[in-house]
Short mmCIF file of C-alpha atoms and ligand atoms in Angstrom, two decimals:
data_model
loop_
_atom_site.label_atom_id
_atom_site.label_comp_id
_atom_site.label_asym_id
_atom_site.label_seq_id
_atom_site.Cartn_x
_atom_site.Cartn_y
_atom_site.Cartn_z
CA MET D 1 7.52 13.75 -23.50
CA SER D 2 6.97 12.00 -27.29
CA ASN D 3 3.67 10.82 -28.92
CA PRO D 4 3.04 8.21 -29.55
CA LEU D 5 4.85 7.61 -26.45
CA LYS D 6 8.23 5.46 -26.13
CA LEU D 7 8.09 2.09 -24.11
CA GLY D 8 10.61 0.12 -22.46
CA LEU D 9 9.91 -3.76 -21.97
CA ALA D 10 11.57 -4.86 -18.32
CA GLY D 11 11.87 -9.15 -18.31
CA CYS D 12 11.71 -10.83 -21.79
CA GLY D 13 9.96 -13.88 -20.44
CA SER D 14 6.45 -15.92 -20.20
CA VAL D 15 4.32 -13.20 -20.08
CA SER D 16 6.58 -11.26 -22.13
CA GLN D 17 6.99 -13.16 -25.16
CA ARG D 18 3.26 -15.20 -25.31
CA GLY D 19 1.49 -12.13 -24.44
CA VAL D 20 2.74 -8.56 -24.51
CA LEU D 21 6.11 -8.07 -27.18
CA PRO D 22 2.87 -9.82 -29.55
CA ASN D 23 0.20 -7.42 -28.13
CA LEU D 24 2.74 -4.33 -28.22
CA VAL D 25 3.79 -4.81 -32.11
CA GLN D 26 0.18 -4.35 -33.49
CA GLU D 27 0.17 -2.04 -36.54
CA ASP D 28 -2.88 -0.09 -34.74
CA THR D 29 -1.16 0.08 -31.47
CA LYS D 30 1.55 2.55 -33.11
CA GLN D 31 -0.39 5.88 -32.78
CA TRP D 32 -0.09 5.69 -29.37
CA ALA D 33 3.29 3.73 -28.51
CA VAL D 34 5.86 2.16 -29.63
CA LEU D 35 7.82 -0.31 -28.44
CA THR D 36 11.73 1.49 -27.93
CA ALA D 37 13.84 -0.82 -26.27
CA VAL D 38 13.49 -3.98 -24.19
CA MET D 39 15.64 -5.37 -21.60
CA ASP D 40 16.51 -8.75 -19.34
CA PRO D 41 19.73 -9.74 -17.41
CA ILE D 42 20.24 -13.38 -19.11
CA PRO D 43 23.51 -13.21 -21.67
CA GLY D 44 21.71 -12.74 -25.27
CA ARG D 45 17.38 -12.68 -24.24
CA ALA D 46 16.90 -9.25 -24.52
CA LYS D 47 19.46 -9.34 -28.06
CA ALA D 48 16.95 -12.50 -29.55
CA THR D 49 13.90 -10.93 -28.42
CA ALA D 50 14.62 -7.15 -30.10
CA GLU D 51 15.61 -9.01 -33.65
CA LYS D 52 12.38 -11.34 -33.27
CA PHE D 53 10.09 -8.33 -32.78
CA GLY D 54 11.83 -5.73 -34.22
CA VAL D 55 12.57 -3.04 -31.59
CA PRO D 56 15.61 -0.62 -31.87
CA LEU D 57 16.97 -1.02 -28.53
CA TRP D 58 17.99 -3.92 -26.47
CA PHE D 59 19.59 -4.30 -22.78
CA GLU D 60 21.61 -6.60 -20.59
CA ASP D 61 20.68 -3.53 -17.87
CA TYR D 62 18.13 -2.17 -16.88
CA ASP D 63 19.95 1.35 -15.51
CA GLN D 64 20.90 1.50 -19.14
CA MET D 65 17.62 1.27 -20.65
CA LEU D 66 16.39 3.95 -18.80
CA ALA D 67 19.03 6.33 -19.69
CA ALA D 68 18.05 6.00 -23.21
CA ASP D 69 15.65 8.00 -24.85
CA ILE D 70 12.46 6.42 -23.65
CA ASP D 71 9.26 7.79 -21.41
CA ALA D 72 7.55 5.39 -19.51
CA VAL D 73 8.74 1.40 -19.28
CA THR D 74 6.46 -1.72 -18.71
CA ILE D 75 7.59 -4.23 -15.77
CA ALA D 76 7.53 -7.79 -16.24
CA SER D 77 10.40 -9.07 -14.76
CA PRO D 78 9.94 -11.29 -11.52
CA ILE D 79 7.97 -9.82 -8.50
CA GLY D 80 10.80 -9.37 -6.16
CA VAL D 81 11.95 -6.73 -8.05
CA HIS D 82 9.27 -4.61 -9.10
CA TYR D 83 9.72 -2.07 -6.16
CA GLU D 84 13.27 -1.70 -6.96
CA GLN D 85 12.81 -1.14 -11.11
CA ALA D 86 8.94 1.16 -9.69
CA MET D 87 11.59 3.35 -8.39
CA LYS D 88 14.20 3.77 -10.24
CA ALA D 89 12.05 4.69 -13.21
CA ILE D 90 9.91 7.11 -11.40
CA ALA D 91 12.82 8.51 -10.05
CA VAL D 92 13.92 9.53 -13.30
CA GLY D 93 10.38 10.70 -14.79
CA LYS D 94 9.71 7.64 -16.22
CA HIS D 95 6.30 6.88 -16.37
CA VAL D 96 5.08 2.78 -15.22
CA HIS D 97 3.24 0.02 -15.81
CA LEU D 98 3.67 -2.76 -13.93
CA ASN D 99 2.66 -6.67 -13.68
CA LYS D 100 0.92 -7.81 -10.51
CA THR D 101 1.78 -7.58 -7.87
CA MET D 102 3.54 -3.91 -7.72
CA THR D 103 4.90 -4.64 -5.00
CA THR D 104 5.40 -6.97 -2.23
CA THR D 105 5.24 -5.03 1.04
CA LYS D 106 2.49 -2.29 1.76
CA ALA D 107 5.51 -0.09 2.74
CA GLU D 108 6.75 -0.48 -0.68
CA ALA D 109 3.34 0.49 -2.21
CA ASP D 110 3.32 3.80 -0.21
CA GLU D 111 6.49 4.93 -1.50
CA VAL D 112 6.15 4.11 -5.37
CA ILE D 113 2.68 5.80 -4.62
CA GLU D 114 4.36 8.66 -3.05
CA ALA D 115 6.93 8.88 -5.14
CA ALA D 116 4.97 8.76 -8.05
CA ARG D 117 3.00 11.79 -7.03
CA LYS D 118 6.28 14.11 -6.48
CA MET D 119 7.09 13.13 -9.91
CA GLY D 120 4.29 14.12 -11.67
CA VAL D 121 4.50 10.51 -12.83
CA VAL D 122 1.48 8.04 -14.24
CA VAL D 123 1.68 4.13 -12.04
CA VAL D 124 -0.84 1.21 -13.72
CA ALA D 125 -0.73 -1.61 -11.39
CA SER D 126 -2.28 -4.65 -13.34
CA PRO D 127 -4.32 -6.64 -12.88
CA GLY D 128 -7.46 -4.59 -14.62
CA ASN D 129 -9.76 -7.52 -15.07
CA CYS D 130 -12.00 -6.40 -12.38
CA ARG D 131 -13.38 -3.14 -13.91
CA THR D 132 -14.82 -5.38 -16.49
CA ALA D 133 -18.54 -5.89 -16.91
CA PRO D 134 -18.98 -9.37 -15.03
CA PHE D 135 -17.79 -7.65 -11.83
CA LYS D 136 -19.75 -4.71 -12.36
CA ARG D 137 -22.89 -6.54 -13.52
CA ILE D 138 -22.82 -9.03 -9.66
CA GLN D 139 -21.95 -5.69 -7.66
CA GLU D 140 -24.94 -4.55 -9.24
CA ILE D 141 -27.04 -7.72 -8.57
CA ILE D 142 -25.48 -7.69 -4.64
CA SER D 143 -26.39 -4.08 -4.65
CA SER D 144 -30.24 -4.89 -5.97
CA GLY D 145 -31.47 -7.20 -2.95
CA GLU D 146 -31.68 -9.92 -5.27
CA ILE D 147 -29.36 -12.41 -3.53
CA GLY D 148 -31.17 -11.07 -0.23
CA ARG D 149 -28.86 -9.54 2.46
CA LEU D 150 -25.03 -11.01 1.47
CA TYR D 151 -23.83 -14.04 4.13
CA TRP D 152 -20.38 -14.39 2.48
CA ALA D 153 -18.21 -14.75 -0.40
CA GLU D 154 -15.56 -17.51 -1.71
CA THR D 155 -12.61 -17.06 -3.67
CA GLY D 156 -9.62 -18.13 -4.78
CA THR D 157 -6.53 -19.53 -7.63
CA ALA D 158 -6.07 -23.23 -7.24
CA GLY D 159 -4.05 -24.71 -10.21
CA GLY D 160 -0.56 -23.62 -11.86
CA GLY D 161 2.87 -24.42 -10.83
CA HIS D 162 5.20 -22.35 -14.40
CA GLU D 163 7.38 -25.21 -14.23
CA PHE D 164 4.27 -26.38 -16.42
CA GLU D 165 3.75 -23.57 -18.34
CA THR D 166 4.11 -24.91 -22.15
CA PHE D 167 6.02 -21.29 -23.14
CA ARG D 168 9.36 -22.69 -20.94
CA ALA D 169 9.05 -26.62 -23.05
CA GLY D 170 11.87 -24.75 -25.19
CA ASP D 171 15.66 -25.15 -25.40
CA ASP D 172 16.64 -21.10 -26.58
CA VAL D 173 17.54 -18.60 -25.24
CA LEU D 174 13.86 -17.41 -25.53
CA SER D 175 11.47 -19.93 -23.93
CA ASN D 176 14.16 -21.63 -21.15
CA VAL D 177 13.03 -19.21 -19.18
CA ASN D 178 13.73 -21.12 -16.19
CA PRO D 179 10.90 -20.17 -13.12
CA ALA D 180 12.46 -20.49 -9.73
CA TRP D 181 11.55 -17.30 -8.76
CA TYR D 182 8.38 -18.36 -8.24
CA TYR D 183 8.77 -20.18 -5.41
CA ARG D 184 11.50 -18.29 -4.11
CA ARG D 185 11.25 -14.97 -1.76
CA PRO D 186 10.54 -12.14 -2.30
CA GLY D 187 7.74 -12.23 -4.35
CA GLY D 188 7.33 -15.85 -4.66
CA GLY D 189 4.16 -17.84 -4.44
CA PRO D 190 0.73 -18.15 -5.65
CA MET D 191 -0.48 -15.16 -3.43
CA TYR D 192 1.28 -12.58 -5.21
CA ASP D 193 0.87 -14.53 -8.53
CA MET D 194 -2.28 -16.04 -8.89
CA CYS D 195 -4.54 -14.74 -5.96
CA VAL D 196 -4.10 -11.24 -6.88
CA TYR D 197 -7.00 -11.45 -9.63
CA ALA D 198 -9.10 -13.22 -7.21
CA LEU D 199 -8.48 -10.24 -4.38
CA HIS D 200 -8.79 -7.86 -6.98
CA ASN D 201 -11.89 -9.05 -7.77
CA ILE D 202 -13.38 -9.47 -4.76
CA THR D 203 -12.39 -6.37 -3.43
CA GLY D 204 -13.46 -4.68 -6.52
CA ILE D 205 -16.96 -5.72 -5.80
CA LEU D 206 -17.36 -6.02 -2.42
CA GLY D 207 -14.83 -2.46 -1.45
CA PRO D 208 -11.56 -2.85 0.91
CA ALA D 209 -11.71 -5.55 3.38
CA ARG D 210 -11.34 -5.04 6.96
CA ARG D 211 -9.76 -7.59 8.68
CA VAL D 212 -7.63 -10.54 7.27
CA THR D 213 -6.77 -14.13 8.97
CA GLY D 214 -6.23 -17.12 8.05
CA PHE D 215 -3.17 -20.26 7.65
CA SER D 216 -1.12 -20.62 5.31
CA GLY D 217 1.82 -23.13 4.50
CA ILE D 218 4.03 -24.83 1.81
CA GLY D 219 2.74 -28.38 0.68
CA LEU D 220 5.64 -29.50 -1.86
CA LYS D 221 8.93 -28.76 -0.84
CA GLU D 222 10.69 -29.22 -3.99
CA ARG D 223 9.76 -28.81 -7.28
CA SER D 224 11.53 -28.97 -10.71
CA PHE D 225 12.49 -27.80 -14.26
CA LYS D 226 14.38 -29.35 -16.65
CA GLY D 227 16.07 -31.58 -14.21
CA GLU D 228 17.01 -29.39 -11.81
CA VAL D 229 15.33 -29.41 -8.51
CA ILE D 230 13.77 -25.97 -7.10
CA PRO D 231 13.79 -25.81 -3.11
CA VAL D 232 9.99 -24.50 -2.39
CA GLU D 233 10.75 -21.45 0.26
CA MET D 234 7.76 -19.02 -0.15
CA ASP D 235 4.23 -20.61 0.79
CA ASP D 236 2.47 -22.57 -1.87
CA ASN D 237 -1.20 -23.01 0.03
CA THR D 238 -2.74 -20.23 1.70
CA HIS D 239 -6.33 -20.39 2.90
CA LEU D 240 -7.43 -16.50 4.48
CA VAL D 241 -10.87 -15.16 6.25
CA LEU D 242 -11.39 -11.61 4.98
CA ASP D 243 -13.70 -9.49 7.53
CA PHE D 244 -16.15 -7.01 4.99
CA GLY D 245 -17.62 -5.45 8.09
CA ASP D 246 -21.09 -6.14 9.11
CA ASP D 247 -20.55 -9.87 9.15
CA VAL D 248 -19.86 -10.56 5.81
CA TYR D 249 -17.28 -12.69 4.96
CA CYS D 250 -14.91 -14.41 2.52
CA LEU D 251 -12.75 -17.38 2.54
CA VAL D 252 -9.52 -17.27 -0.24
CA TYR D 253 -7.85 -19.24 -0.82
CA GLY D 254 -4.26 -19.58 -3.44
CA SER D 255 -2.64 -22.71 -3.91
CA ASN D 256 -0.62 -24.39 -5.51
CA SER D 257 -2.22 -27.42 -5.72
CA PHE D 258 -4.96 -28.87 -9.13
CA SER D 259 -7.87 -28.19 -9.23
CA GLY D 260 -9.13 -29.40 -12.80
CA PRO D 261 -12.28 -27.50 -13.46
CA ALA D 262 -13.56 -27.59 -9.71
CA ARG D 263 -12.68 -23.67 -9.68
CA ALA D 264 -12.62 -22.11 -12.74
CA PHE D 265 -8.82 -19.88 -12.30
CA ALA D 266 -10.56 -16.84 -9.84
CA SER D 267 -14.22 -17.92 -10.21
CA CYS D 268 -16.30 -16.77 -6.92
CA PHE D 269 -18.86 -17.99 -5.58
CA PHE D 270 -21.43 -15.03 -3.12
CA SER D 271 -24.24 -16.26 -0.68
CA GLY D 272 -27.26 -14.41 0.40
CA SER D 273 -29.88 -14.71 2.86
CA SER D 274 -32.32 -15.73 -0.64
CA GLY D 275 -29.78 -16.32 -3.04
CA ALA D 276 -26.30 -17.11 -4.56
CA ILE D 277 -24.06 -15.60 -8.09
CA LEU D 278 -21.29 -17.84 -9.27
CA TYR D 279 -19.05 -16.21 -11.43
CA ASP D 280 -16.56 -18.48 -13.67
CA ARG D 281 -14.88 -17.38 -16.77
CA THR D 282 -18.36 -18.20 -18.99
CA GLY D 283 -20.49 -15.54 -16.95
CA LEU D 284 -22.93 -15.83 -14.00
CA GLN D 285 -25.38 -17.91 -12.79
CA VAL D 286 -27.53 -16.74 -10.45
CA TRP D 287 -30.38 -18.32 -8.10
CA GLY D 288 -32.89 -17.37 -5.65
CA ARG D 289 -35.96 -17.78 -4.36
CA ASP D 290 -37.74 -14.69 -5.95
CA ILE D 291 -36.17 -15.69 -9.56
CA PRO D 292 -38.88 -17.13 -12.13
CA ASP D 293 -37.54 -21.27 -12.27
CA GLY D 294 -35.20 -20.15 -9.16
CA HIS D 295 -31.88 -19.78 -11.90
CA ARG D 296 -30.90 -17.75 -14.71
CA GLU D 297 -27.64 -17.38 -16.32
CA GLU D 298 -26.45 -13.70 -18.22
CA HIS D 299 -23.22 -13.23 -19.93
CA PRO D 300 -22.12 -9.80 -19.41
CA VAL D 301 -20.11 -8.60 -22.58
CA GLY D 302 -17.92 -5.50 -22.39
CA ALA D 303 -14.37 -6.66 -24.08
CA MET D 304 -11.27 -3.98 -22.22
CA PRO D 305 -10.55 -1.13 -23.31
CA PHE D 306 -8.11 -1.21 -26.14
CA VAL D 307 -8.65 -4.65 -26.17
CA THR D 308 -10.35 -4.65 -30.59
CA GLY D 309 -9.30 -6.58 -33.43
CA PRO D 310 -6.20 -8.12 -33.35
CA HIS D 311 -5.75 -7.80 -29.47
CA LEU D 312 -8.83 -9.59 -29.30
CA GLU D 313 -7.25 -12.78 -30.19
CA LEU D 314 -4.11 -12.25 -28.81
CA PRO D 315 -2.89 -14.49 -25.15
CA GLU D 316 -1.86 -11.47 -22.25
CA ARG D 317 -4.89 -9.00 -23.47
CA HIS D 318 -5.76 -7.60 -20.44
CA VAL D 319 -1.99 -7.10 -19.42
CA TYR D 320 -1.49 -5.26 -23.07
CA SER D 321 -4.70 -2.94 -22.08
CA ASP D 322 -3.44 -1.84 -18.69
CA ILE D 323 -0.27 -1.19 -20.43
CA MET D 324 -2.49 0.85 -22.98
CA HIS D 325 -4.29 2.40 -20.17
CA MET D 326 -0.81 3.95 -18.81
CA VAL D 327 -0.19 4.77 -22.42
CA ASP D 328 -3.81 6.64 -22.86
CA CYS D 329 -3.53 8.08 -19.16
CA VAL D 330 -0.39 9.96 -19.96
CA LEU D 331 -1.12 10.83 -23.14
CA ASN D 332 -4.33 12.20 -22.34
CA GLY D 333 -3.87 13.43 -18.87
CA LYS D 334 -6.13 11.23 -17.39
CA GLU D 335 -6.23 9.41 -13.63
CA PRO D 336 -5.66 5.85 -13.76
CA VAL D 337 -8.77 3.62 -13.04
CA VAL D 338 -6.63 0.76 -12.51
CA SER D 339 -4.89 1.78 -9.92
CA ALA D 340 -1.54 1.42 -7.45
CA GLU D 341 -4.18 2.07 -4.67
CA HIS D 342 -6.24 -0.74 -5.39
CA ALA D 343 -2.68 -2.89 -5.87
CA ARG D 344 -1.56 -1.61 -2.43
CA HIS D 345 -4.48 -3.18 -0.44
CA VAL D 346 -4.34 -6.06 -2.37
CA ILE D 347 -0.62 -6.43 -1.08
CA GLU D 348 -1.92 -5.64 2.08
CA ILE D 349 -4.08 -8.18 1.92
CA ILE D 350 -1.30 -11.04 1.47
CA GLU D 351 1.18 -9.45 3.65
CA LEU D 352 -1.32 -9.39 6.27
CA GLY D 353 -2.19 -12.60 6.33
CA TYR D 354 0.88 -14.35 5.69
CA LYS D 355 1.32 -12.13 9.35
CA ALA D 356 -1.86 -13.63 10.43
CA ALA D 357 -0.90 -16.89 9.88
CA GLU D 358 2.32 -16.91 11.41
CA THR D 359 1.49 -14.88 14.58
CA GLY D 360 -2.29 -16.60 15.08
CA GLN D 361 -3.80 -13.00 15.51
CA THR D 362 -6.28 -11.70 12.91
CA GLN D 363 -4.86 -8.61 11.85
CA THR D 364 -6.73 -5.10 10.86
CA LEU D 365 -6.19 -3.61 7.43
CA THR D 366 -5.42 0.28 7.37
CA THR D 367 -6.00 0.75 3.31
CA THR D 368 -8.23 2.00 0.86
CA PHE D 369 -9.17 2.69 -2.82
CA GLU D 370 -11.48 4.00 -4.84
CA MET D 371 -13.86 1.97 -7.29
CA HIS D 372 -14.82 2.52 -11.33
CA PHE D 373 -15.99 -0.29 -13.55
CA TRP D 374 -15.13 0.35 -16.67
N1 NAD J 401 3.27 -16.07 -16.56
C1 NAD J 401 2.70 -16.36 -16.45
O1 NAD J 401 1.24 -16.08 -17.04
C2 NAD J 401 2.11 -13.94 -16.13
C3 NAD J 401 0.56 -14.00 -16.62
C4 NAD J 401 0.37 -12.50 -16.67
C5 NAD J 401 1.81 -11.64 -15.60
N2 NAD J 401 2.66 -12.23 -15.03
C6 NAD J 401 3.39 -11.50 -14.92
O2 NAD J 401 4.42 -11.48 -15.08
C7 NAD J 401 5.78 -10.94 -14.82
C8 NAD J 401 7.02 -11.79 -15.15
O3 NAD J 401 6.30 -13.19 -14.82
P1 NAD J 401 6.12 -14.22 -16.18
O4 NAD J 401 5.83 -15.44 -15.63
O5 NAD J 401 6.87 -13.41 -17.42
O6 NAD J 401 8.10 -14.44 -15.43
P2 NAD J 401 9.15 -15.31 -16.14
O7 NAD J 401 10.48 -16.05 -15.47
O8 NAD J 401 8.84 -15.96 -17.49
O9 NAD J 401 10.34 -14.60 -17.08
C9 NAD J 401 11.10 -13.28 -16.16
C10 NAD J 401 11.76 -12.68 -16.61
O10 NAD J 401 12.65 -11.57 -16.40
C11 NAD J 401 13.93 -11.49 -16.37
N3 NAD J 401 14.68 -10.89 -15.62
C12 NAD J 401 14.85 -11.66 -14.21
N4 NAD J 401 15.18 -10.29 -12.97
C13 NAD J 401 15.48 -9.55 -14.19
C14 NAD J 401 15.50 -8.17 -13.42
N5 NAD J 401 16.47 -7.59 -12.36
N6 NAD J 401 15.05 -7.25 -14.50
C15 NAD J 401 14.88 -7.58 -15.64
N7 NAD J 401 13.83 -8.69 -16.17
C16 NAD J 401 14.30 -10.07 -15.33
C17 NAD J 401 14.20 -13.25 -16.99
O11 NAD J 401 15.35 -13.82 -17.30
C18 NAD J 401 13.36 -13.45 -17.46
O12 NAD J 401 13.78 -13.50 -19.02
C19 NAD J 401 5.60 -11.46 -13.29
O13 NAD J 401 5.22 -10.17 -12.65
C20 NAD J 401 4.05 -12.05 -13.13
O14 NAD J 401 3.13 -12.05 -12.30
C21 NAD J 401 2.65 -13.75 -15.61
#
């Protein structure tokens, strides 16, 4: 193993161009990790990426990148290929960071976790945002009994549609990145892509869910990107109810509809017998019968690990934090906090949520995970 770690990046699309690459090439990062190779199958994209960001090696074939002198990969390819790429990397002893979601089924997640254990490699599975101060504080408030006995919660994501990302508007090989996979199987749909954040947040606070039921379907049957029609094959309008046990429930939505500011991205609301909490990206609102004036605002602070200096201003710094967490675990022999087990639980919720919608039968969840805040 090299120190600093030699990293390979698979997938040079939106998240990589806007966030991962600008973060990884900062000077402070080089004491821990050096981006050594980039890979993308679209002709010219990896080469152009390597030239733009000063990366020594570029590939259009994933297996060739794995054969290069790298210690770890960060996977930023379409979600449907994450499982295969993680398994291949683990098989040749590379440590792995995966963008969300790690896989699309629990069975695949089981295989990734088991293979990594056997090979003794680190797997970190984004997103790790739910380990930050606001979520820790929500858990403290609920546990303290300040809002009484918890009854229900609501969370989700509405919005998006990656064809509208301004990043994709250009016509050069680096920015003309077709988002059609976001509407295909496997791996498309707002549950794997966006609602995954909300599900990590809510399970991070309340612990593993016990059961799931819901409805799911497709809103617009067709979308378009630069004049090309994209048939929507994957559900893009999913509404679930989670049972956390002890008669505590959570409504969850994952939709490619418009919400405007009415529902902030992955915001969450908790309703107790004598109070309530709302989290959006601006902070916490807490209401309660026993709170002076009935209401207060809180703004818990605490950056994610490695997000300091120039990274505080760069896009997708939470992904950078997760990648560097993988690096930290490898270099310093730590157990991942942003764990594959938590990712597996969320993946099982999504998979069984779809199954519940299809069959009309409530599904029982089997997976669990340990939660640690930063
Ligand atoms: N777009 C975002 O805002 C965002 C933010 C955070 C995380 N993510 C996650 O990052 C990952 C990539 O999303 P994106 O929006 O950047 O996608 P994208 O469509 O913009 O880019 C994907 C890139 O992967 C390439 N690719 C296709 N098949 C590949 C393969 N087999 N191996 C390697 N590369 C391949 C494509 O050519 C393209 O350049 C997903 O897991 C997504 O959930 C996206």
